Amino acid sequence: MSVSVKNQIHSFQKQHENRGRLLISCPDQPSIVAAVSAFLLTYEANIIESSQYSTNPEGGTFFIRIEFECPELLSKKDQLEGAFAAIAESFKMNWSLTFVSEMKRMAIFVSKEVHCLREMLWEWQNGDLMSDIAFVISNHEVARDIVAPLGIPYHYIPASKDNRQKVEEEQVKLLKEAGIDVIILARYMQILTPEFVDAFPQKIINIHHSFLPAFVGARPYHRAYQRGVKLIGATSHYVTSDLDEGPIIEQDIMRVDHRDDVDALKKIGRNIERSVLARAVKWHLEDRIIVHGNKTIVF
Amino acid sequence: MSVSVKNQIHSFQKQHENRGRLLISCPDQPSIVAAVSAFLLTYEANIIESSQYSTNPEGGTFFIRIEFECPELLSKKDQLEGAFAAIAESFKMNWSLTFVSEMKRMAIFVSKEVHCLREMLWEWQNGDLMSDIAFVISNHEVARDIVAPLGIPYHYIPASKDNRQKVEEEQVKLLKEAGIDVIILARYMQILTPEFVDAFPQKIINIHHSFLPAFVGARPYHRAYQRGVKLIGATSHYVTSDLDEGPIIEQDIMRVDHRDDVDALKKIGRNIERSVLARAVKWHLEDRIIVHGNKTIVF
Amino acid sequence: MSVSVKNQIHSFQKQHENRGRLLISCPDQPSIVAAVSAFLLTYEANIIESSQYSTNPEGGTFFIRIEFECPELLSKKDQLEGAFAAIAESFKMNWSLTFVSEMKRMAIFVSKEVHCLREMLWEWQNGDLMSDIAFVISNHEVARDIVAPLGIPYHYIPASKDNRQKVEEEQVKLLKEAGIDVIILARYMQILTPEFVDAFPQKIINIHHSFLPAFVGARPYHRAYQRGVKLIGATSHYVTSDLDEGPIIEQDIMRVDHRDDVDALKKIGRNIERSVLARAVKWHLEDRIIVHGNKTIVF
Amino acid sequence: MSVSVKNQIHSFQKQHENRGRLLISCPDQPSIVAAVSAFLLTYEANIIESSQYSTNPEGGTFFIRIEFECPELLSKKDQLEGAFAAIAESFKMNWSLTFVSEMKRMAIFVSKEVHCLREMLWEWQNGDLMSDIAFVISNHEVARDIVAPLGIPYHYIPASKDNRQKVEEEQVKLLKEAGIDVIILARYMQILTPEFVDAFPQKIINIHHSFLPAFVGARPYHRAYQRGVKLIGATSHYVTSDLDEGPIIEQDIMRVDHRDDVDALKKIGRNIERSVLARAVKWHLEDRIIVHGNKTIVF
């Protein structure tokens, strides 16, 4: 990692050392907010931003994201987690308590198309994707020159249909050893096995080069061109074992017209893909996303 | 038709009595523009706006739309058409020569959801959809109160799967008798038979309440909700005998989020549907659209 | 008011008779959420949706919007208001507690351009602007035919620079007598005096036909045309005594090009104006807006 | 210039060696298209794409952009230019005839903010900004590491209010010697003198970080924050001696909300700025823009 990025991360960590986030989903009932806010108050935590949503006033699911400042947060970490676990149990919560100064460990997968990788690295250098990029994995050498100068390790692992199992074993070993929290498929054009996907639930984010559920699968720009659509799009979603069917995080589109051939669609599409993926990853890093069934709540 | 709309149409006709439009598609070759522009010059026509596009410099298809002012246009009508037919033949053109002061005759089909009809009537009253609305056909009585006060005939023809043939016979009779040029399906929730569709090629415009090709068929908002998309859309297209597969004219989308249930999607969607349909109809009335295979060129 | 709208309102009121909303802004401190949520819990209120934001963790301003369901809400009304007033005082809150089944009383002002009025009445009939439209005031007779058939009183009060004081006296009398909660200037092309504006603080919503702060004042489309902009817009804002300088609620834009003359800009602009105003009014009716200085927080 | 970019440019030139473009504006009259298309036909040129627009059918200005394929184009260059000059004179045309394989020579000016420069270099490497980037000039050293590895000369010329004349002399010398066709101010935060601007009429493209004419001048994001706008934007325009008042080429916006402070506006704004500038430069390189008074026609 370059010195300037290191300094930037260090200063961000310093600035946010007392900043925490609670993400909760549980069966709805009246007393949840009161209980959680009383809990935070016990630790003198001040709620900076919170968003809450219930699917249904009667018998629905309750979701909340709370960002708070708490004096001496890191020293109270175990205490907070222990105490909250008790509350969480009584409300049957799915929950996570994250500490903003503890960077998420990220791995990026890429094939030959480098625009999404480039955008992510760029935003990361600008301080807009606060995380610890542990390494980049690719089945090609194309992206090495973009990654290596930033001091990020680059693992070239050739992949094909035939060696999928061996490749994934190697990848999983790297990911586990590095304690990776989130995997970004930045146009990684290999299909992952269900075993791989299940090993990282809600931790793999993909960018698909179409407005899902239109053009699921291969060659979406070709098919968009064939169909004569007037808008093309991109979709970022969590990866599940159903191809292109995981919970959608973000989508966007751009206008095209009859003059745009497949190459033009690809060029226009690259701009959508990179901004959609960058937004999705940013929201994930900021703990803004709760997965509920096959959907996302983005706070 | 109300007096104010009549006056508006009359004044538009007066103002555009020398305005004509040529729409051409043909195999590409170097001399087309020279031939057409020399032809127009012979009649002292001045080109006001023209747009041209070729699919491929070598052996492709050539498309052009020319809007022109020609002194004494209406008196030269037959002469122009005859003379151009000869040129058209030599270049193997598909072509149309339209006279802006000759309003297109329009029929609107609607079921229970009236927002698209309302938008069209509104834009029509504002002078933004210059046409002669001959009548509205509906399988419900809901829209009568919106249509009748404007002096537009309203034909109530109950329709179901069982009486489709009889209903369509009645509809076709009305359409043929009135010399209808364009049929707008403004959320007409009945499937048309291939016989009906074939009787009005490239003359039926539909609005589908999804971003095609996503959610072809019934209940697109329910399916959009199930899928958890972050954008919903609408598509206006020419109707062919393949359901929701005709050439797309216009599409648009709006952003939705986890708080939007199916009813909210429908409400948001109504705003997209009505503006997308209004734009598509406007472009059709202004002779801006050329259908090429299953796609549209919109100039 | 027509029977169908009456029924719709009645059914909405029935459905939401236990629904309340709290809007709060106050100096930030850690215990606010805990206090408010404990208060709501005392009355068995269940928080359905809440959004909170603080300008600054240290010494900033705290804002929250809470929507809740509370059994027997209307019978507990005075009790709730009294009890909350005590909490509010201790935290120095600006606050409002609203009861969703108590419709806001609305007056709409319009001049000759009726598209914004039409859109509002339409959305209102669709059940998307839940409110009690007490009357429409206009300095022209143009809109009477749109308003009267809906059973809404229409007050024609001719206005000019010369009789401003007398006109406003008459308007204020009507507004006060009817207990109006919110005034919508739906393209009312008269300048209001500071006295009028001050009598209805944060209760007057205007639509300005430009992307503010560009083209403050008169004839924005002419000036947009002169400047050759590639986008035009509209802005809805609360009216203050500074012309076009009040807190912005919502803005939007559409793309234009060199072919669009002033008339075309006006036509395109009408579509932006009506949707921007409708959204702003909807958010106001749903108590989603907190004014802070010269800005709005829209939850 | 790197080998891969060189190869890419070379292959583009090869592919387009017979491709030319005519841009014309002149007083309108009926025979222009006929004359121009007859002229092109004489040289066996095939029109690939053309767009035409007239401000006014009677006594207005006529604009056309024609892209054509002409066998052996480069060998006929002088002949074409000479022959067309005669036609041009008779119609009092402002015109340019460009040869697509002759790359425009570009200079990029940048200060400390490098996002626009980066985007341009990236698009250029992708083959989306076909041009010959002669050098980058900067009043800072920040961007050297981005530029130098691509083999593009980097001229560091410190600039301030005090040495403006000397700096500009040095810049003009470099620009003239290199035969620069177009200068891109990619967030160059120095004001240019009228003398500099006049030396390169319609050849300097700037990106301003606001939606003009809102927030002309310095610190637009601070002022947007103060005003509480709900959309921020960027504008690319030709530079004239009136600051931020030159003909607008392209504009775009993004949505912001109350949570976005000045830093957030800047980050969001960077994404608008870079895409707006890239589109404007692309259109300029493709000869799509005609300046007319203080406006642009973009074909």
XYZ file of C-alpha atoms in Angstrom, chain B residues 49 51 114-116 118-119 122-123 125-128 254 259 267 270-271 274 279 282 288 299, chain C residues 49 51 114-116 118-119 122-123 125-128 254 259 267 270-271 274 279 282 288 299:
46
model
C -34.532 19.630 -40.453
C -31.435 13.418 -39.971
C -57.064 5.808 -17.043
C -53.800 7.627 -16.323
C -52.292 7.118 -19.789
C -55.763 11.205 -19.305
C -52.194 12.249 -20.045
C -54.287 16.523 -21.697
C -51.286 16.813 -24.013
C -55.620 19.711 -25.441
C -52.313 21.531 -24.873
C -51.502 21.143 -28.563
C -48.658 18.700 -27.935
C -37.591 5.720 -11.945
C -40.047 1.024 1.380
C -48.196 4.655 -8.383
C -48.056 5.317 -13.587
C -45.949 8.449 -13.920
C -47.836 8.120 -19.086
C -43.356 10.743 -25.990
C -45.641 12.352 -30.188
C -39.867 10.588 -36.423
C -34.899 10.744 -35.545
C -40.458 4.110 10.254
C -35.124 8.593 10.207
C -53.196 25.186 -15.105
C -50.861 22.205 -15.503
C -49.647 22.162 -11.890
C -54.365 19.759 -12.822
C -51.606 17.414 -11.721
C -55.370 14.353 -10.406
C -52.991 12.940 -7.805
C -58.242 12.017 -6.880
C -55.878 9.038 -7.130
C -55.381 9.137 -3.384
C -51.750 10.251 -3.666
C -34.852 17.486 -18.135
C -33.877 22.480 -31.523
C -43.744 22.566 -22.762
C -44.414 22.007 -17.574
C -43.753 18.307 -17.091
C -45.879 19.476 -12.158
C -43.543 15.448 -4.880
C -46.692 14.953 -0.967
C -41.378 14.432 5.870
C -36.797 12.301 5.500
